[in-house]
Tab-separated table of C-alpha atoms (C1' of nucleotides) and ligand atoms in Angstrom:
chain	number	residue	atom	x	y	z
A	119	MET	CA	90.977	109.207	30.668
A	120	ILE	CA	94.164	110.816	29.386
A	121	THR	CA	94.385	113.678	31.885
A	122	SER	CA	97.257	116.144	31.752
A	123	THR	CA	98.753	114.369	34.756
A	124	VAL	CA	98.818	111.152	32.764
A	125	GLU	CA	100.434	112.997	29.866
A	126	ASN	CA	103.089	114.427	32.159
A	127	TYR	CA	103.922	110.991	33.559
A	128	LEU	CA	104.155	109.442	30.103
A	129	LYS	CA	106.306	112.288	28.815
A	130	ALA	CA	108.612	112.024	31.825
A	131	LEU	CA	109.049	108.311	31.205
A	132	PHE	CA	109.851	108.927	27.573
A	133	LEU	CA	112.390	111.632	28.378
A	134	LEU	CA	114.054	109.439	31.003
A	135	ASP	CA	114.453	106.613	28.510
A	136	GLN	CA	114.190	107.862	24.939
A	137	HIS	CA	115.203	104.611	23.381
A	138	GLY	CA	112.994	102.285	25.393
A	139	GLU	CA	116.008	100.369	26.642
A	140	LYS	CA	116.151	100.402	30.400
A	141	GLU	CA	113.410	100.214	32.990
A	142	VAL	CA	112.768	103.472	34.823
A	143	SER	CA	112.586	103.184	38.609
A	144	THR	CA	109.751	104.610	40.685
A	145	GLY	CA	112.187	106.915	42.443
A	146	GLU	CA	113.638	108.311	39.236
A	147	LEU	CA	110.174	108.976	37.879
A	148	ALA	CA	108.983	110.557	41.128
A	149	LYS	CA	112.030	112.814	41.251
A	150	SER	CA	111.658	113.990	37.677
A	151	LEU	CA	108.058	114.988	38.345
A	152	SER	CA	108.644	116.366	41.848
A	153	VAL	CA	106.135	114.057	43.471
A	154	THR	CA	106.610	111.616	46.345
A	155	PRO	CA	107.493	108.000	45.516
A	156	GLY	CA	104.109	106.926	46.841
A	157	SER	CA	102.317	109.169	44.361
A	158	ALA	CA	104.387	107.732	41.547
A	159	THR	CA	103.594	104.172	42.634
A	160	SER	CA	99.887	104.868	42.610
A	161	MET	CA	99.989	106.496	39.185
A	162	ILE	CA	102.129	103.609	37.934
A	163	LYS	CA	99.343	101.266	38.941
A	164	THR	CA	96.823	103.357	37.013
A	165	LEU	CA	98.991	103.588	33.903
A	166	ALA	CA	99.724	99.874	33.954
A	167	GLU	CA	96.016	99.055	34.208
A	168	ALA	CA	95.391	101.354	31.243
A	169	GLY	CA	97.993	99.466	29.220
A	170	LEU	CA	100.265	102.475	28.856
A	171	ILE	CA	103.240	101.046	30.744
A	172	GLU	CA	104.520	97.704	31.932
A	173	HIS	CA	105.389	97.420	35.592
A	174	ARG	CA	107.711	94.893	37.215
A	175	PRO	CA	107.127	95.669	40.907
A	176	HIS	CA	110.276	96.703	42.744
A	177	TYR	CA	112.237	96.870	39.486
A	178	GLY	CA	110.760	99.517	37.284
A	179	VAL	CA	108.482	100.500	34.435
A	180	LYS	CA	108.659	100.718	30.672
A	181	LEU	CA	106.333	102.423	28.188
A	182	THR	CA	104.236	100.125	26.035
A	183	GLU	CA	103.952	100.916	22.338
A	184	ARG	CA	100.733	102.793	23.006
A	185	GLY	CA	102.246	104.690	25.915
A	186	ARG	CA	105.264	105.672	23.874
A	187	THR	CA	103.125	106.900	21.010
A	188	LEU	CA	101.108	109.100	23.344
A	189	ALA	CA	104.268	110.405	25.000
A	190	VAL	CA	105.916	111.276	21.699
A	191	HIS	CA	102.852	113.249	20.664
A	192	VAL	CA	102.954	115.242	23.871
A	193	VAL	CA	106.621	115.973	23.205
A	194	ARG	CA	105.776	117.037	19.654
A	195	ARG	CA	103.135	119.446	20.955
A	196	HIS	CA	105.532	120.795	23.575
A	197	ARG	CA	108.351	121.489	21.165
A	198	ILE	CA	106.271	122.943	18.369
A	199	VAL	CA	104.599	125.264	20.855
A	200	GLU	CA	108.007	126.335	22.183
A	201	LEU	CA	109.312	127.167	18.744
A	202	PHE	CA	106.079	128.928	17.852
A	203	LEU	CA	106.304	131.116	20.947
A	204	VAL	CA	109.863	132.091	20.062
A	205	GLU	CA	109.491	132.506	16.304
A	206	ILE	CA	105.999	133.921	15.926
A	207	LEU	CA	105.391	135.678	19.222
A	208	GLY	CA	109.008	136.691	19.815
A	209	MET	CA	109.235	135.311	23.340
A	210	ASP	CA	112.520	134.693	25.094
A	211	TRP	CA	113.756	131.099	24.693
A	212	SER	CA	114.355	130.991	28.440
A	213	LYS	CA	110.641	131.415	29.194
A	214	VAL	CA	108.902	129.228	26.676
A	215	HIS	CA	109.500	125.903	28.383
A	216	ASP	CA	107.208	126.626	31.314
A	217	GLU	CA	104.515	128.026	29.038
A	218	ALA	CA	104.714	124.959	26.787
A	219	GLU	CA	104.490	122.698	29.823
A	220	GLN	CA	100.859	123.831	30.160
A	221	LEU	CA	99.933	124.372	26.542
A	222	GLU	CA	101.078	120.880	25.514
A	223	HIS	CA	97.974	119.474	27.232
A	224	VAL	CA	95.346	121.647	25.602
A	225	VAL	CA	96.320	122.616	22.064
A	226	SER	CA	94.444	120.554	19.507
A	227	ASP	CA	96.059	118.583	16.716
A	228	GLU	CA	94.700	121.065	14.223
A	229	VAL	CA	96.416	123.981	15.931
A	230	ILE	CA	99.674	122.038	16.129
A	231	GLU	CA	99.575	121.156	12.436
A	232	ARG	CA	98.885	124.780	11.530
A	233	MET	CA	101.809	125.932	13.651
A	234	ASP	CA	103.939	123.256	12.014
A	235	VAL	CA	103.082	124.618	8.559
A	236	LEU	CA	103.645	128.231	9.597
A	237	LEU	CA	107.043	127.241	10.990
A	238	LYS	CA	107.827	125.297	7.776
A	239	HIS	CA	108.015	121.848	9.352
A	240	PRO	CA	110.821	122.567	11.786
A	241	THR	CA	113.048	119.757	13.065
A	242	PHE	CA	114.494	121.298	16.235
A	243	ASP	CA	113.005	123.339	19.061
A	244	PRO	CA	114.612	126.517	20.505
A	245	HIS	CA	116.721	124.457	22.922
A	246	GLY	CA	118.055	122.165	20.222
A	247	ASP	CA	115.768	119.243	20.977
A	248	PRO	CA	114.391	117.279	18.043
A	249	ILE	CA	110.697	117.746	17.226
A	250	PRO	CA	108.957	114.390	16.686
A	251	ARG	CA	107.152	114.214	13.354
A	252	ALA	CA	103.376	113.705	13.203
A	253	ASP	CA	103.971	110.009	12.471
A	254	GLY	CA	105.934	109.642	15.710
A	255	THR	CA	109.433	109.343	14.251
A	256	LEU	CA	112.268	111.534	15.503
A	257	PRO	CA	114.817	113.413	13.403
A	258	SER	CA	118.284	112.086	14.183
A	259	GLN	CA	120.880	114.214	15.834
A	260	SER	CA	124.454	113.617	16.856
A	261	HIS	CA	125.636	115.814	19.629
A	262	TYR	CA	127.721	115.110	22.657
A	263	THR	CA	128.096	117.001	25.862
A	264	LEU	CA	130.499	119.921	26.095
A	265	SER	CA	132.058	118.476	29.222
A	266	LYS	CA	133.409	115.571	27.186
A	267	SER	CA	134.862	117.604	24.317
A	268	LYS	CA	138.600	117.929	23.662
A	269	VAL	CA	140.701	121.089	23.816
A	270	GLY	CA	141.199	122.799	20.484
A	271	GLN	CA	138.012	121.439	18.947
A	272	GLN	CA	135.895	123.765	16.810
A	273	LEU	CA	132.336	123.167	17.922
A	274	SER	CA	128.824	124.404	17.426
A	275	VAL	CA	126.334	124.671	20.308
A	276	SER	CA	123.489	122.349	19.417
A	277	ARG	CA	121.354	121.648	22.457
A	278	MET	CA	120.698	122.718	26.047
A	279	ASN	CA	120.276	119.957	28.575
A	280	ASP	CA	118.711	122.186	31.213
A	281	GLN	CA	115.493	124.120	30.683
A	282	ASP	CA	115.896	126.324	33.739
A	283	ALA	CA	115.242	129.946	32.755
A	284	ASP	CA	118.174	131.321	34.783
A	285	PHE	CA	120.595	128.876	33.232
A	286	LEU	CA	119.383	129.662	29.726
A	287	GLN	CA	119.720	133.388	30.341
A	288	PHE	CA	123.225	132.884	31.675
A	289	ALA	CA	124.163	130.850	28.608
A	290	GLU	CA	122.758	133.442	26.266
A	291	LYS	CA	124.603	136.266	28.005
A	292	HIS	CA	127.881	134.493	27.350
A	293	GLY	CA	127.263	133.744	23.727
A	294	LEU	CA	126.260	130.120	24.214
A	295	MET	CA	123.142	130.035	22.029
A	296	ILE	CA	122.072	127.234	19.711
A	297	GLY	CA	124.060	127.417	16.493
A	298	GLU	CA	126.915	129.553	17.862
A	299	LYS	CA	130.465	128.459	17.005
A	300	ILE	CA	132.799	127.940	19.939
A	301	THR	CA	136.300	126.623	20.628
A	302	ILE	CA	137.600	124.909	23.728
A	303	VAL	CA	140.709	126.758	24.867
A	304	GLU	CA	141.634	124.911	28.021
A	305	HIS	CA	140.522	122.061	30.215
A	306	ASN	CA	141.870	122.563	33.736
A	307	LYS	CA	141.498	119.235	35.508
A	308	LEU	CA	142.436	120.669	38.896
A	309	ALA	CA	139.911	123.512	38.740
A	310	ASP	CA	137.459	121.134	37.088
A	311	SER	CA	136.825	123.877	34.574
A	312	LEU	CA	136.629	124.456	30.854
A	313	THR	CA	137.712	127.689	29.159
A	314	ILE	CA	135.635	128.362	26.071
A	315	LYS	CA	135.981	130.984	23.371
A	316	THR	CA	132.660	132.183	21.991
A	317	ARG	CA	132.147	134.733	19.218
A	318	ASP	CA	133.032	137.696	21.381
A	319	ASN	CA	133.696	136.358	24.844
A	320	THR	CA	135.759	133.887	26.740
A	321	VAL	CA	133.808	131.933	29.363
A	322	ILE	CA	134.977	129.593	32.087
A	323	LEU	CA	132.509	126.872	33.018
A	324	GLY	CA	132.643	124.203	35.693
A	325	LEU	CA	132.265	120.698	34.281
A	326	SER	CA	128.789	120.224	35.703
A	327	ALA	CA	127.555	123.325	33.907
A	328	ALA	CA	129.339	122.216	30.744
A	329	ALA	CA	127.495	118.917	30.997
A	330	ASN	CA	124.282	120.822	30.359
A	331	ILE	CA	125.412	122.119	26.995
A	332	GLU	CA	125.628	119.829	24.017
A	333	VAL	CA	127.626	120.471	20.894
A	334	CYS	CA	128.411	119.003	17.519
A	335	ASP	CA	131.383	119.408	15.210
A	336	ALA	CA	131.384	122.844	13.616
B	264	MET	CA	93.314	128.558	44.223
B	265	ILE	CA	92.003	129.937	40.944
B	266	THR	CA	91.523	126.625	39.120
B	267	SER	CA	90.139	126.517	35.599
B	268	THR	CA	86.829	125.371	37.066
B	269	VAL	CA	86.684	128.522	39.152
B	270	GLU	CA	87.514	130.581	36.065
B	271	ASN	CA	84.723	128.917	34.123
B	272	TYR	CA	82.183	129.633	36.860
B	273	LEU	CA	83.245	133.271	37.132
B	274	LYS	CA	83.172	133.722	33.369
B	275	ALA	CA	79.711	132.134	33.166
B	276	LEU	CA	78.425	134.511	35.832
B	277	PHE	CA	79.858	137.481	33.994
B	278	LEU	CA	78.342	136.400	30.676
B	279	LEU	CA	74.943	135.808	32.289
B	280	ASP	CA	74.953	139.297	33.759
B	281	GLN	CA	77.416	141.559	31.957
B	282	HIS	CA	76.309	144.702	33.697
B	283	GLY	CA	76.227	143.406	37.252
B	284	GLU	CA	72.571	144.248	37.587
B	285	LYS	CA	70.558	141.200	38.460
B	286	GLU	CA	71.348	138.246	40.675
B	287	VAL	CA	72.014	135.009	38.808
B	288	SER	CA	70.154	131.964	40.102
B	289	THR	CA	71.795	128.666	40.929
B	290	GLY	CA	69.754	126.942	38.238
B	291	GLU	CA	70.703	129.416	35.525
B	292	LEU	CA	74.367	129.091	36.420
B	293	ALA	CA	74.188	125.284	36.558
B	294	LYS	CA	72.487	125.147	33.190
B	295	SER	CA	74.983	127.413	31.481
B	296	LEU	CA	77.837	125.221	32.699
B	297	SER	CA	76.068	121.888	32.166
B	298	VAL	CA	76.441	120.787	35.759
B	299	THR	CA	73.769	119.731	38.243
B	300	PRO	CA	72.281	122.378	40.538
B	301	GLY	CA	73.927	120.645	43.493
B	302	SER	CA	77.350	121.065	41.940
B	303	ALA	CA	76.671	124.734	41.338
B	304	THR	CA	75.540	125.225	44.939
B	305	SER	CA	78.716	123.686	46.261
B	306	MET	CA	80.934	125.795	44.008
B	307	ILE	CA	78.918	128.872	44.946
B	308	LYS	CA	79.816	128.180	48.559
B	309	THR	CA	83.498	127.976	47.632
B	310	LEU	CA	83.442	131.152	45.549
B	311	ALA	CA	81.579	133.085	48.242
B	312	GLU	CA	84.112	132.015	50.862
B	313	ALA	CA	86.883	133.173	48.541
B	314	GLY	CA	85.204	136.560	48.229
B	315	LEU	CA	84.621	136.235	44.505
B	316	ILE	CA	80.829	136.334	44.643
B	317	GLU	CA	78.078	137.327	47.030
B	318	HIS	CA	75.422	134.738	47.757
B	319	ARG	CA	71.911	135.327	49.019
B	320	PRO	CA	70.745	131.752	49.654
B	321	HIS	CA	67.649	130.798	47.674
B	322	TYR	CA	67.822	134.045	45.680
B	323	GLY	CA	71.016	134.163	43.694
B	324	VAL	CA	74.608	135.292	43.354
B	325	LYS	CA	76.461	138.337	42.113
B	326	LEU	CA	80.132	138.815	41.279
B	327	THR	CA	82.125	140.958	43.687
B	328	GLU	CA	84.501	143.538	42.253
B	329	ARG	CA	87.356	141.050	42.506
B	330	GLY	CA	85.291	138.275	40.923
B	331	ARG	CA	84.266	140.491	38.065
B	332	THR	CA	87.835	141.579	37.414
B	333	LEU	CA	88.990	137.980	37.248
B	334	ALA	CA	86.090	137.053	34.972
B	335	VAL	CA	86.763	139.909	32.580
B	336	HIS	CA	90.368	138.829	32.262
B	337	VAL	CA	89.332	135.292	31.391
B	338	VAL	CA	87.011	136.733	28.743
B	339	ARG	CA	89.852	138.876	27.407
B	340	ARG	CA	92.088	135.816	27.100
B	341	HIS	CA	89.314	133.836	25.444
B	342	ARG	CA	88.545	136.439	22.823
B	343	ILE	CA	92.119	137.359	22.003
B	344	VAL	CA	92.939	133.681	21.580
B	345	GLU	CA	89.933	133.222	19.295
B	346	LEU	CA	90.941	136.100	17.067
B	347	PHE	CA	94.553	134.936	17.062
B	348	LEU	CA	93.534	131.457	15.936
B	349	VAL	CA	91.495	132.917	13.078
B	350	GLU	CA	93.861	135.682	11.986
B	351	ILE	CA	97.290	134.173	12.513
B	352	LEU	CA	96.669	130.447	12.228
B	353	GLY	CA	93.858	130.716	9.686
B	354	MET	CA	91.411	128.536	11.571
B	355	ASP	CA	87.716	128.483	10.848
B	356	TRP	CA	85.728	130.878	13.056
B	357	SER	CA	83.295	128.060	13.783
B	358	LYS	CA	85.974	126.002	15.545
B	359	VAL	CA	87.909	128.503	17.602
B	360	HIS	CA	85.430	128.840	20.454
B	361	ASP	CA	85.987	125.333	21.789
B	362	GLU	CA	89.746	125.647	21.442
B	363	ALA	CA	89.710	128.993	23.276
B	364	GLU	CA	87.580	127.463	26.014
B	365	GLN	CA	90.655	125.448	27.030
B	366	LEU	CA	93.415	127.860	26.135
B	367	GLU	CA	91.870	130.720	28.152
B	368	HIS	CA	92.978	128.929	31.339
B	369	VAL	CA	96.613	128.354	30.501
B	370	VAL	CA	97.990	131.131	28.309
B	371	SER	CA	100.085	133.568	30.313
B	372	ASP	CA	99.569	137.310	30.393
B	373	GLU	CA	102.755	137.742	28.428
B	374	VAL	CA	101.496	135.559	25.590
B	375	ILE	CA	98.170	137.406	25.548
B	376	GLU	CA	99.861	140.795	25.401
B	377	ARG	CA	102.083	139.628	22.537
B	378	MET	CA	99.065	138.329	20.635
B	379	ASP	CA	97.327	141.628	21.317
B	380	VAL	CA	100.242	143.542	19.781
B	381	LEU	CA	100.483	141.205	16.798
B	382	LEU	CA	96.747	141.684	16.202
B	383	LYS	CA	97.143	145.469	16.581
B	384	HIS	CA	94.990	145.827	19.715
B	385	PRO	CA	91.767	144.449	18.288
B	386	THR	CA	88.406	145.457	19.773
B	387	PHE	CA	86.161	142.612	18.578
B	388	ASP	CA	86.573	138.846	18.379
B	389	PRO	CA	85.640	136.739	15.334
B	390	HIS	CA	82.046	136.416	16.532
B	391	GLY	CA	81.613	140.132	17.044
B	392	ASP	CA	82.008	140.117	20.806
B	393	PRO	CA	83.968	142.962	22.376
B	394	ILE	CA	87.449	142.184	23.676
B	395	PRO	CA	87.965	143.606	27.177
B	396	ARG	CA	91.052	145.816	27.420
B	397	ALA	CA	93.941	144.908	29.719
B	398	ASP	CA	92.602	147.417	32.271
B	399	GLY	CA	89.257	145.592	32.385
B	400	THR	CA	87.146	148.098	30.469
B	401	LEU	CA	84.997	147.026	27.523
B	402	PRO	CA	84.713	148.719	24.135
B	403	SER	CA	81.148	149.862	23.642
B	404	GLN	CA	78.961	148.400	20.962
B	405	SER	CA	75.452	149.073	19.842
B	406	HIS	CA	73.807	146.196	18.094
B	407	TYR	CA	70.381	144.768	18.320
B	408	THR	CA	69.088	141.372	17.390
B	409	LEU	CA	68.079	140.665	13.807
B	410	SER	CA	64.719	139.302	14.955
B	411	LYS	CA	63.761	142.785	16.110
B	412	SER	CA	64.811	144.663	12.982
B	413	LYS	CA	62.369	146.321	10.607
B	414	VAL	CA	61.686	145.452	6.968
B	415	GLY	CA	63.639	147.567	4.521
B	416	GLN	CA	66.455	148.347	6.908
B	417	GLN	CA	70.000	148.299	5.555
B	418	LEU	CA	72.008	146.463	8.176
B	419	SER	CA	75.441	145.095	8.884
B	420	VAL	CA	75.980	141.769	10.674
B	421	SER	CA	77.867	142.606	13.846
B	422	ARG	CA	77.723	139.721	16.301
B	423	MET	CA	76.751	136.067	16.646
B	424	ASN	CA	74.821	135.120	19.742
B	425	ASP	CA	75.442	131.410	19.394
B	426	GLN	CA	78.899	129.834	19.381
B	427	ASP	CA	77.765	126.458	18.100
B	428	ALA	CA	80.015	125.363	15.236
B	429	ASP	CA	77.142	124.054	13.103
B	430	PHE	CA	75.203	127.284	13.444
B	431	LEU	CA	78.243	129.383	12.564
B	432	GLN	CA	78.923	127.264	9.491
B	433	PHE	CA	75.316	127.588	8.400
B	434	ALA	CA	75.483	131.360	8.809
B	435	GLU	CA	78.691	131.596	6.848
B	436	LYS	CA	77.318	129.483	4.018
B	437	HIS	CA	74.485	131.942	3.566
B	438	GLY	CA	76.618	135.051	3.628
B	439	LEU	CA	75.876	136.008	7.215
B	440	MET	CA	79.423	136.781	8.370
B	441	ILE	CA	80.494	139.621	10.662
B	442	GLY	CA	80.671	142.851	8.685
B	443	GLU	CA	78.486	141.706	5.782
B	444	LYS	CA	75.798	144.110	4.589
B	445	ILE	CA	72.248	142.747	4.543
B	446	THR	CA	68.704	143.991	3.959
B	447	ILE	CA	65.483	142.699	5.456
B	448	VAL	CA	63.103	141.979	2.596
B	449	GLU	CA	60.102	140.561	4.389
B	450	HIS	CA	58.824	139.719	7.831
B	451	ASN	CA	56.134	137.055	7.605
B	452	LYS	CA	54.350	137.030	10.943
B	453	LEU	CA	52.367	133.914	10.122
B	454	ALA	CA	55.378	131.862	9.078
B	455	ASP	CA	57.354	133.486	11.898
B	456	SER	CA	60.095	134.053	9.368
B	457	LEU	CA	62.404	136.747	8.096
B	458	THR	CA	63.533	136.999	4.468
B	459	ILE	CA	66.990	138.506	4.245
B	460	LYS	CA	69.007	139.609	1.241
B	461	THR	CA	72.738	139.063	1.648
B	462	ARG	CA	75.490	139.964	-0.848
B	463	ASP	CA	74.665	137.126	-3.199
B	464	ASN	CA	71.870	135.140	-1.593
B	465	THR	CA	68.434	135.419	-0.183
B	466	VAL	CA	67.898	133.525	3.072
B	467	ILE	CA	64.801	132.776	5.056
B	468	LEU	CA	65.318	132.451	8.801
B	469	GLY	CA	62.918	131.570	11.561
B	470	LEU	CA	62.732	134.209	14.281
B	471	SER	CA	64.512	132.068	16.842
B	472	ALA	CA	67.488	131.691	14.507
B	473	ALA	CA	67.357	135.390	13.708
B	474	ALA	CA	67.548	136.086	17.425
B	475	ASN	CA	71.038	134.630	17.378
B	476	ILE	CA	72.341	137.164	14.901
B	477	GLU	CA	72.945	140.750	15.927
B	478	VAL	CA	73.221	143.677	13.580
B	479	CYS	CA	73.864	147.389	13.534
B	480	ASP	CA	72.881	150.100	11.077
B	481	ALA	CA	74.882	149.787	7.882
C	210	DT	C1'	45.559	129.700	55.072
C	211	DT	C1'	46.844	125.694	53.048
C	212	DT	C1'	48.954	123.317	49.346
C	213	DA	C1'	51.321	122.378	45.057
C	214	DT	C1'	55.191	123.401	42.426
C	215	DA	C1'	59.611	124.798	41.176
C	216	DC	C1'	63.777	125.650	42.709
C	217	DT	C1'	67.834	125.321	46.021
C	218	DT	C1'	70.509	123.138	49.357
C	219	DT	C1'	72.206	119.188	51.804
C	220	DT	C1'	73.818	114.612	52.125
C	221	DG	C1'	76.409	110.778	50.858
C	222	DA	C1'	79.143	108.633	47.484
C	223	DC	C1'	82.637	108.643	43.914
C	224	DT	C1'	87.058	109.766	41.078
C	225	DA	C1'	91.618	111.746	40.323
C	226	DA	C1'	95.587	113.159	42.433
C	227	DT	C1'	98.330	114.054	46.059
C	228	DC	C1'	101.254	113.453	50.720
C	229	DA	C1'	103.175	111.453	55.162
C	230	DA	C1'	104.344	107.726	57.333
C	231	DA	C1'	104.281	102.686	58.046
C	232	DA	C1'	105.329	98.315	56.110
C	233	DG	C1'	107.597	95.486	52.869
C	234	DT	C1'	111.410	94.007	49.579
C	235	DA	C1'	115.921	93.568	47.161
C	236	DT	C1'	120.573	93.236	47.690
C	237	DA	C1'	125.363	94.240	49.012
C	238	DG	C1'	128.555	93.491	52.948
C	239	DG	C1'	129.986	91.080	56.451
D	10	DC	C1'	123.335	83.211	56.080
D	11	DC	C1'	122.134	87.423	58.249
D	12	DT	C1'	121.496	92.173	58.444
D	13	DA	C1'	121.738	97.110	57.267
D	14	DT	C1'	120.437	100.165	53.828
D	15	DA	C1'	118.029	102.046	50.137
D	16	DC	C1'	114.242	101.836	47.723
D	17	DT	C1'	109.192	100.648	46.765
D	18	DT	C1'	104.671	99.812	48.041
D	19	DT	C1'	100.760	100.192	51.056
D	20	DT	C1'	97.789	102.622	54.065
D	21	DG	C1'	95.074	106.312	55.510
D	22	DA	C1'	94.002	111.019	55.017
D	23	DT	C1'	93.102	115.255	52.252
D	24	DT	C1'	91.459	118.353	48.450
D	25	DA	C1'	88.845	119.633	44.243
D	26	DG	C1'	85.089	118.597	41.694
D	27	DT	C1'	81.264	116.024	40.451
D	28	DC	C1'	76.393	113.484	40.605
D	29	DA	C1'	71.916	111.393	42.396
D	30	DA	C1'	68.643	111.729	45.406
D	31	DA	C1'	66.659	113.446	49.749
D	32	DA	C1'	65.345	117.420	52.307
D	33	DG	C1'	64.211	122.158	52.652
D	34	DT	C1'	62.375	126.782	51.054
D	35	DA	C1'	59.838	130.445	48.502
D	36	DT	C1'	55.864	131.650	46.361
D	37	DA	C1'	51.803	131.581	43.492
D	38	DA	C1'	47.348	129.421	43.246
D	39	DA	C1'	43.432	127.674	45.416
E	746	MN	MN1	110.897	122.376	26.787
E	747	MN	MN1	103.109	119.485	31.048
E	748	MN	MN1	83.964	132.240	22.218
E	749	MN	MN1	86.976	127.479	29.681
DNA sequence: TTTATACTTTTGACTAATCAAAAGTATAGG
DNA sequence: CCTATACTTTTGATTAGTCAAAAGTATAAA
C-alpha cells in the first residue's frame, strides 16, 4: 500500500538526492522527516521489500526506478498544488508549502491535470522549484546559491532553499521574491555578511541565510 | 486527536440524523461507513470518551453539541470542495463526491474561506445539498422526493439523494440535473413506475430510483 | 414465562507507524 | 591491531484502526 507516509519517505529521498547519485544514510533520511533513526530503519525495510528502494545495510539507500517515479509524481502534485494555491486562490507563498504537504497525498491525477491546464502548464512553483512534467521529466534550471555569488554581479532571485514561512516572509519584506533583480554590493568576509541591493532596499544577510536563496544571471 | 477517521464517523452520524432527533444505532452507523459493527462499537467508545457523542449502550448514539459542530464543519468543507471542483476546475458532478471525501480532511480553513469567496458564498453544492455556513447554520430548503410527487405537477429538480457516480451520470443523460424543470406525466401503480417529461426527453423511472431524486415546486 | 432472533459488545489478533533504549557495526586514530 | 566514536539496527512497547468470531442483551413471539 502506498500510504502517505510511504509517499513522504520517497519524496524525502528524492529531494535529498535529486540525481540518484549518492546513497542516502538512515540518519539523513530520519532527520529530514523528523523521525527517529529507528523509525527510518523500519520504514526502509518496508520500502526495500516493496521494491521502492535498494538498501545496503549500514551504508545507505537509493530509490529504484519505480520508487523514483512515484517520488517525482508526489513532487509534481506538491508543486502544482502550491502554485494553484498562490495563483488561483491568492494565498501567500509563505503558507502554501504546509498546505501542499497534505494535499499532495490526496488530490487525484485528474484534479492535478486540470490545475495544470488552468495554470497553463507551468514549469516552476512559487518558490522557484521546477515542476516535474506528467511524464516524470524535470525542466532544467541553472541557479547557484547567493552565498557563492561575486560582488558587483547583476542577479535575479530564482529559488528559495528554505520553505519555512517566517523565512519566506522575511525575504519578501526585503524585496527578495522570485524574479526580482538584485545586485551584490559588498561581501564582508570578517562579518560573514553580504550586502545586497534590491529594487528599493539594501539588505545585509549572513552567509547562512544567503545560502538559502538561489539566483541566476539577470 | 481529530483524525480523518473520527471526522468520517462524526459526519456519518450527522448525515444519518441531521436534526439531532433520534439515536443512531451501532448497526446503522457501521453500515453507512462500511465497517463491521465491532469496529463501530470501538470507535463509539473513543468518541464518547472524547465527549463528541453520547452513548446509551444497546440503544444508540447521539452527537453532542461539540460533535455536531465538528461534523457540520466537515460537511461544509466537503460541499464547498465539491462545488469548487465543478465550478472552477470543470470536473464532472458525478466524480467530485469521492474526491471531496478525501479533501474534506486536509484542506485548511483558509483555503475553504477563499474558495467560498471565489464561489460567491454559495448555498448549495452540485448535488443540491445545502452548504453549512461558517457559523454552523444551514440554509433552509424545502424539497420532497420525486417518488411522492403527484401527476401533472410542474417541478424543478433540486437535490440528488444518491452520490453514486453511475446514478448521477444516468440522471444527467436523461435531463435530470439540478435546476431542470420537469413534469410528471404518469404514475403507473402496477408497474411501480413514474413517467417524467424533461426538457427534451421522456423518462420512465421505477419508484426506488425516483426516491433518489428530490424536487421542489417549479 | 420461556425462547428465538436480531443486534451490540467484547475478545483476541493483525497492520501501519512510531519511539526509547539496547545492541551491533564501520572506521578513523592511536 | 585495538579502541573510541558515531551511526545503524534491533527489540519491545504503544497508539489508531480494523476484522472475525464469541459472548451478551433486548425484545417480540409463542
Ligand atoms: Mn513546497
Ligand atoms: Mn506530505
Ligand atoms: Mn458529496
Ligand atoms: Mn471523508
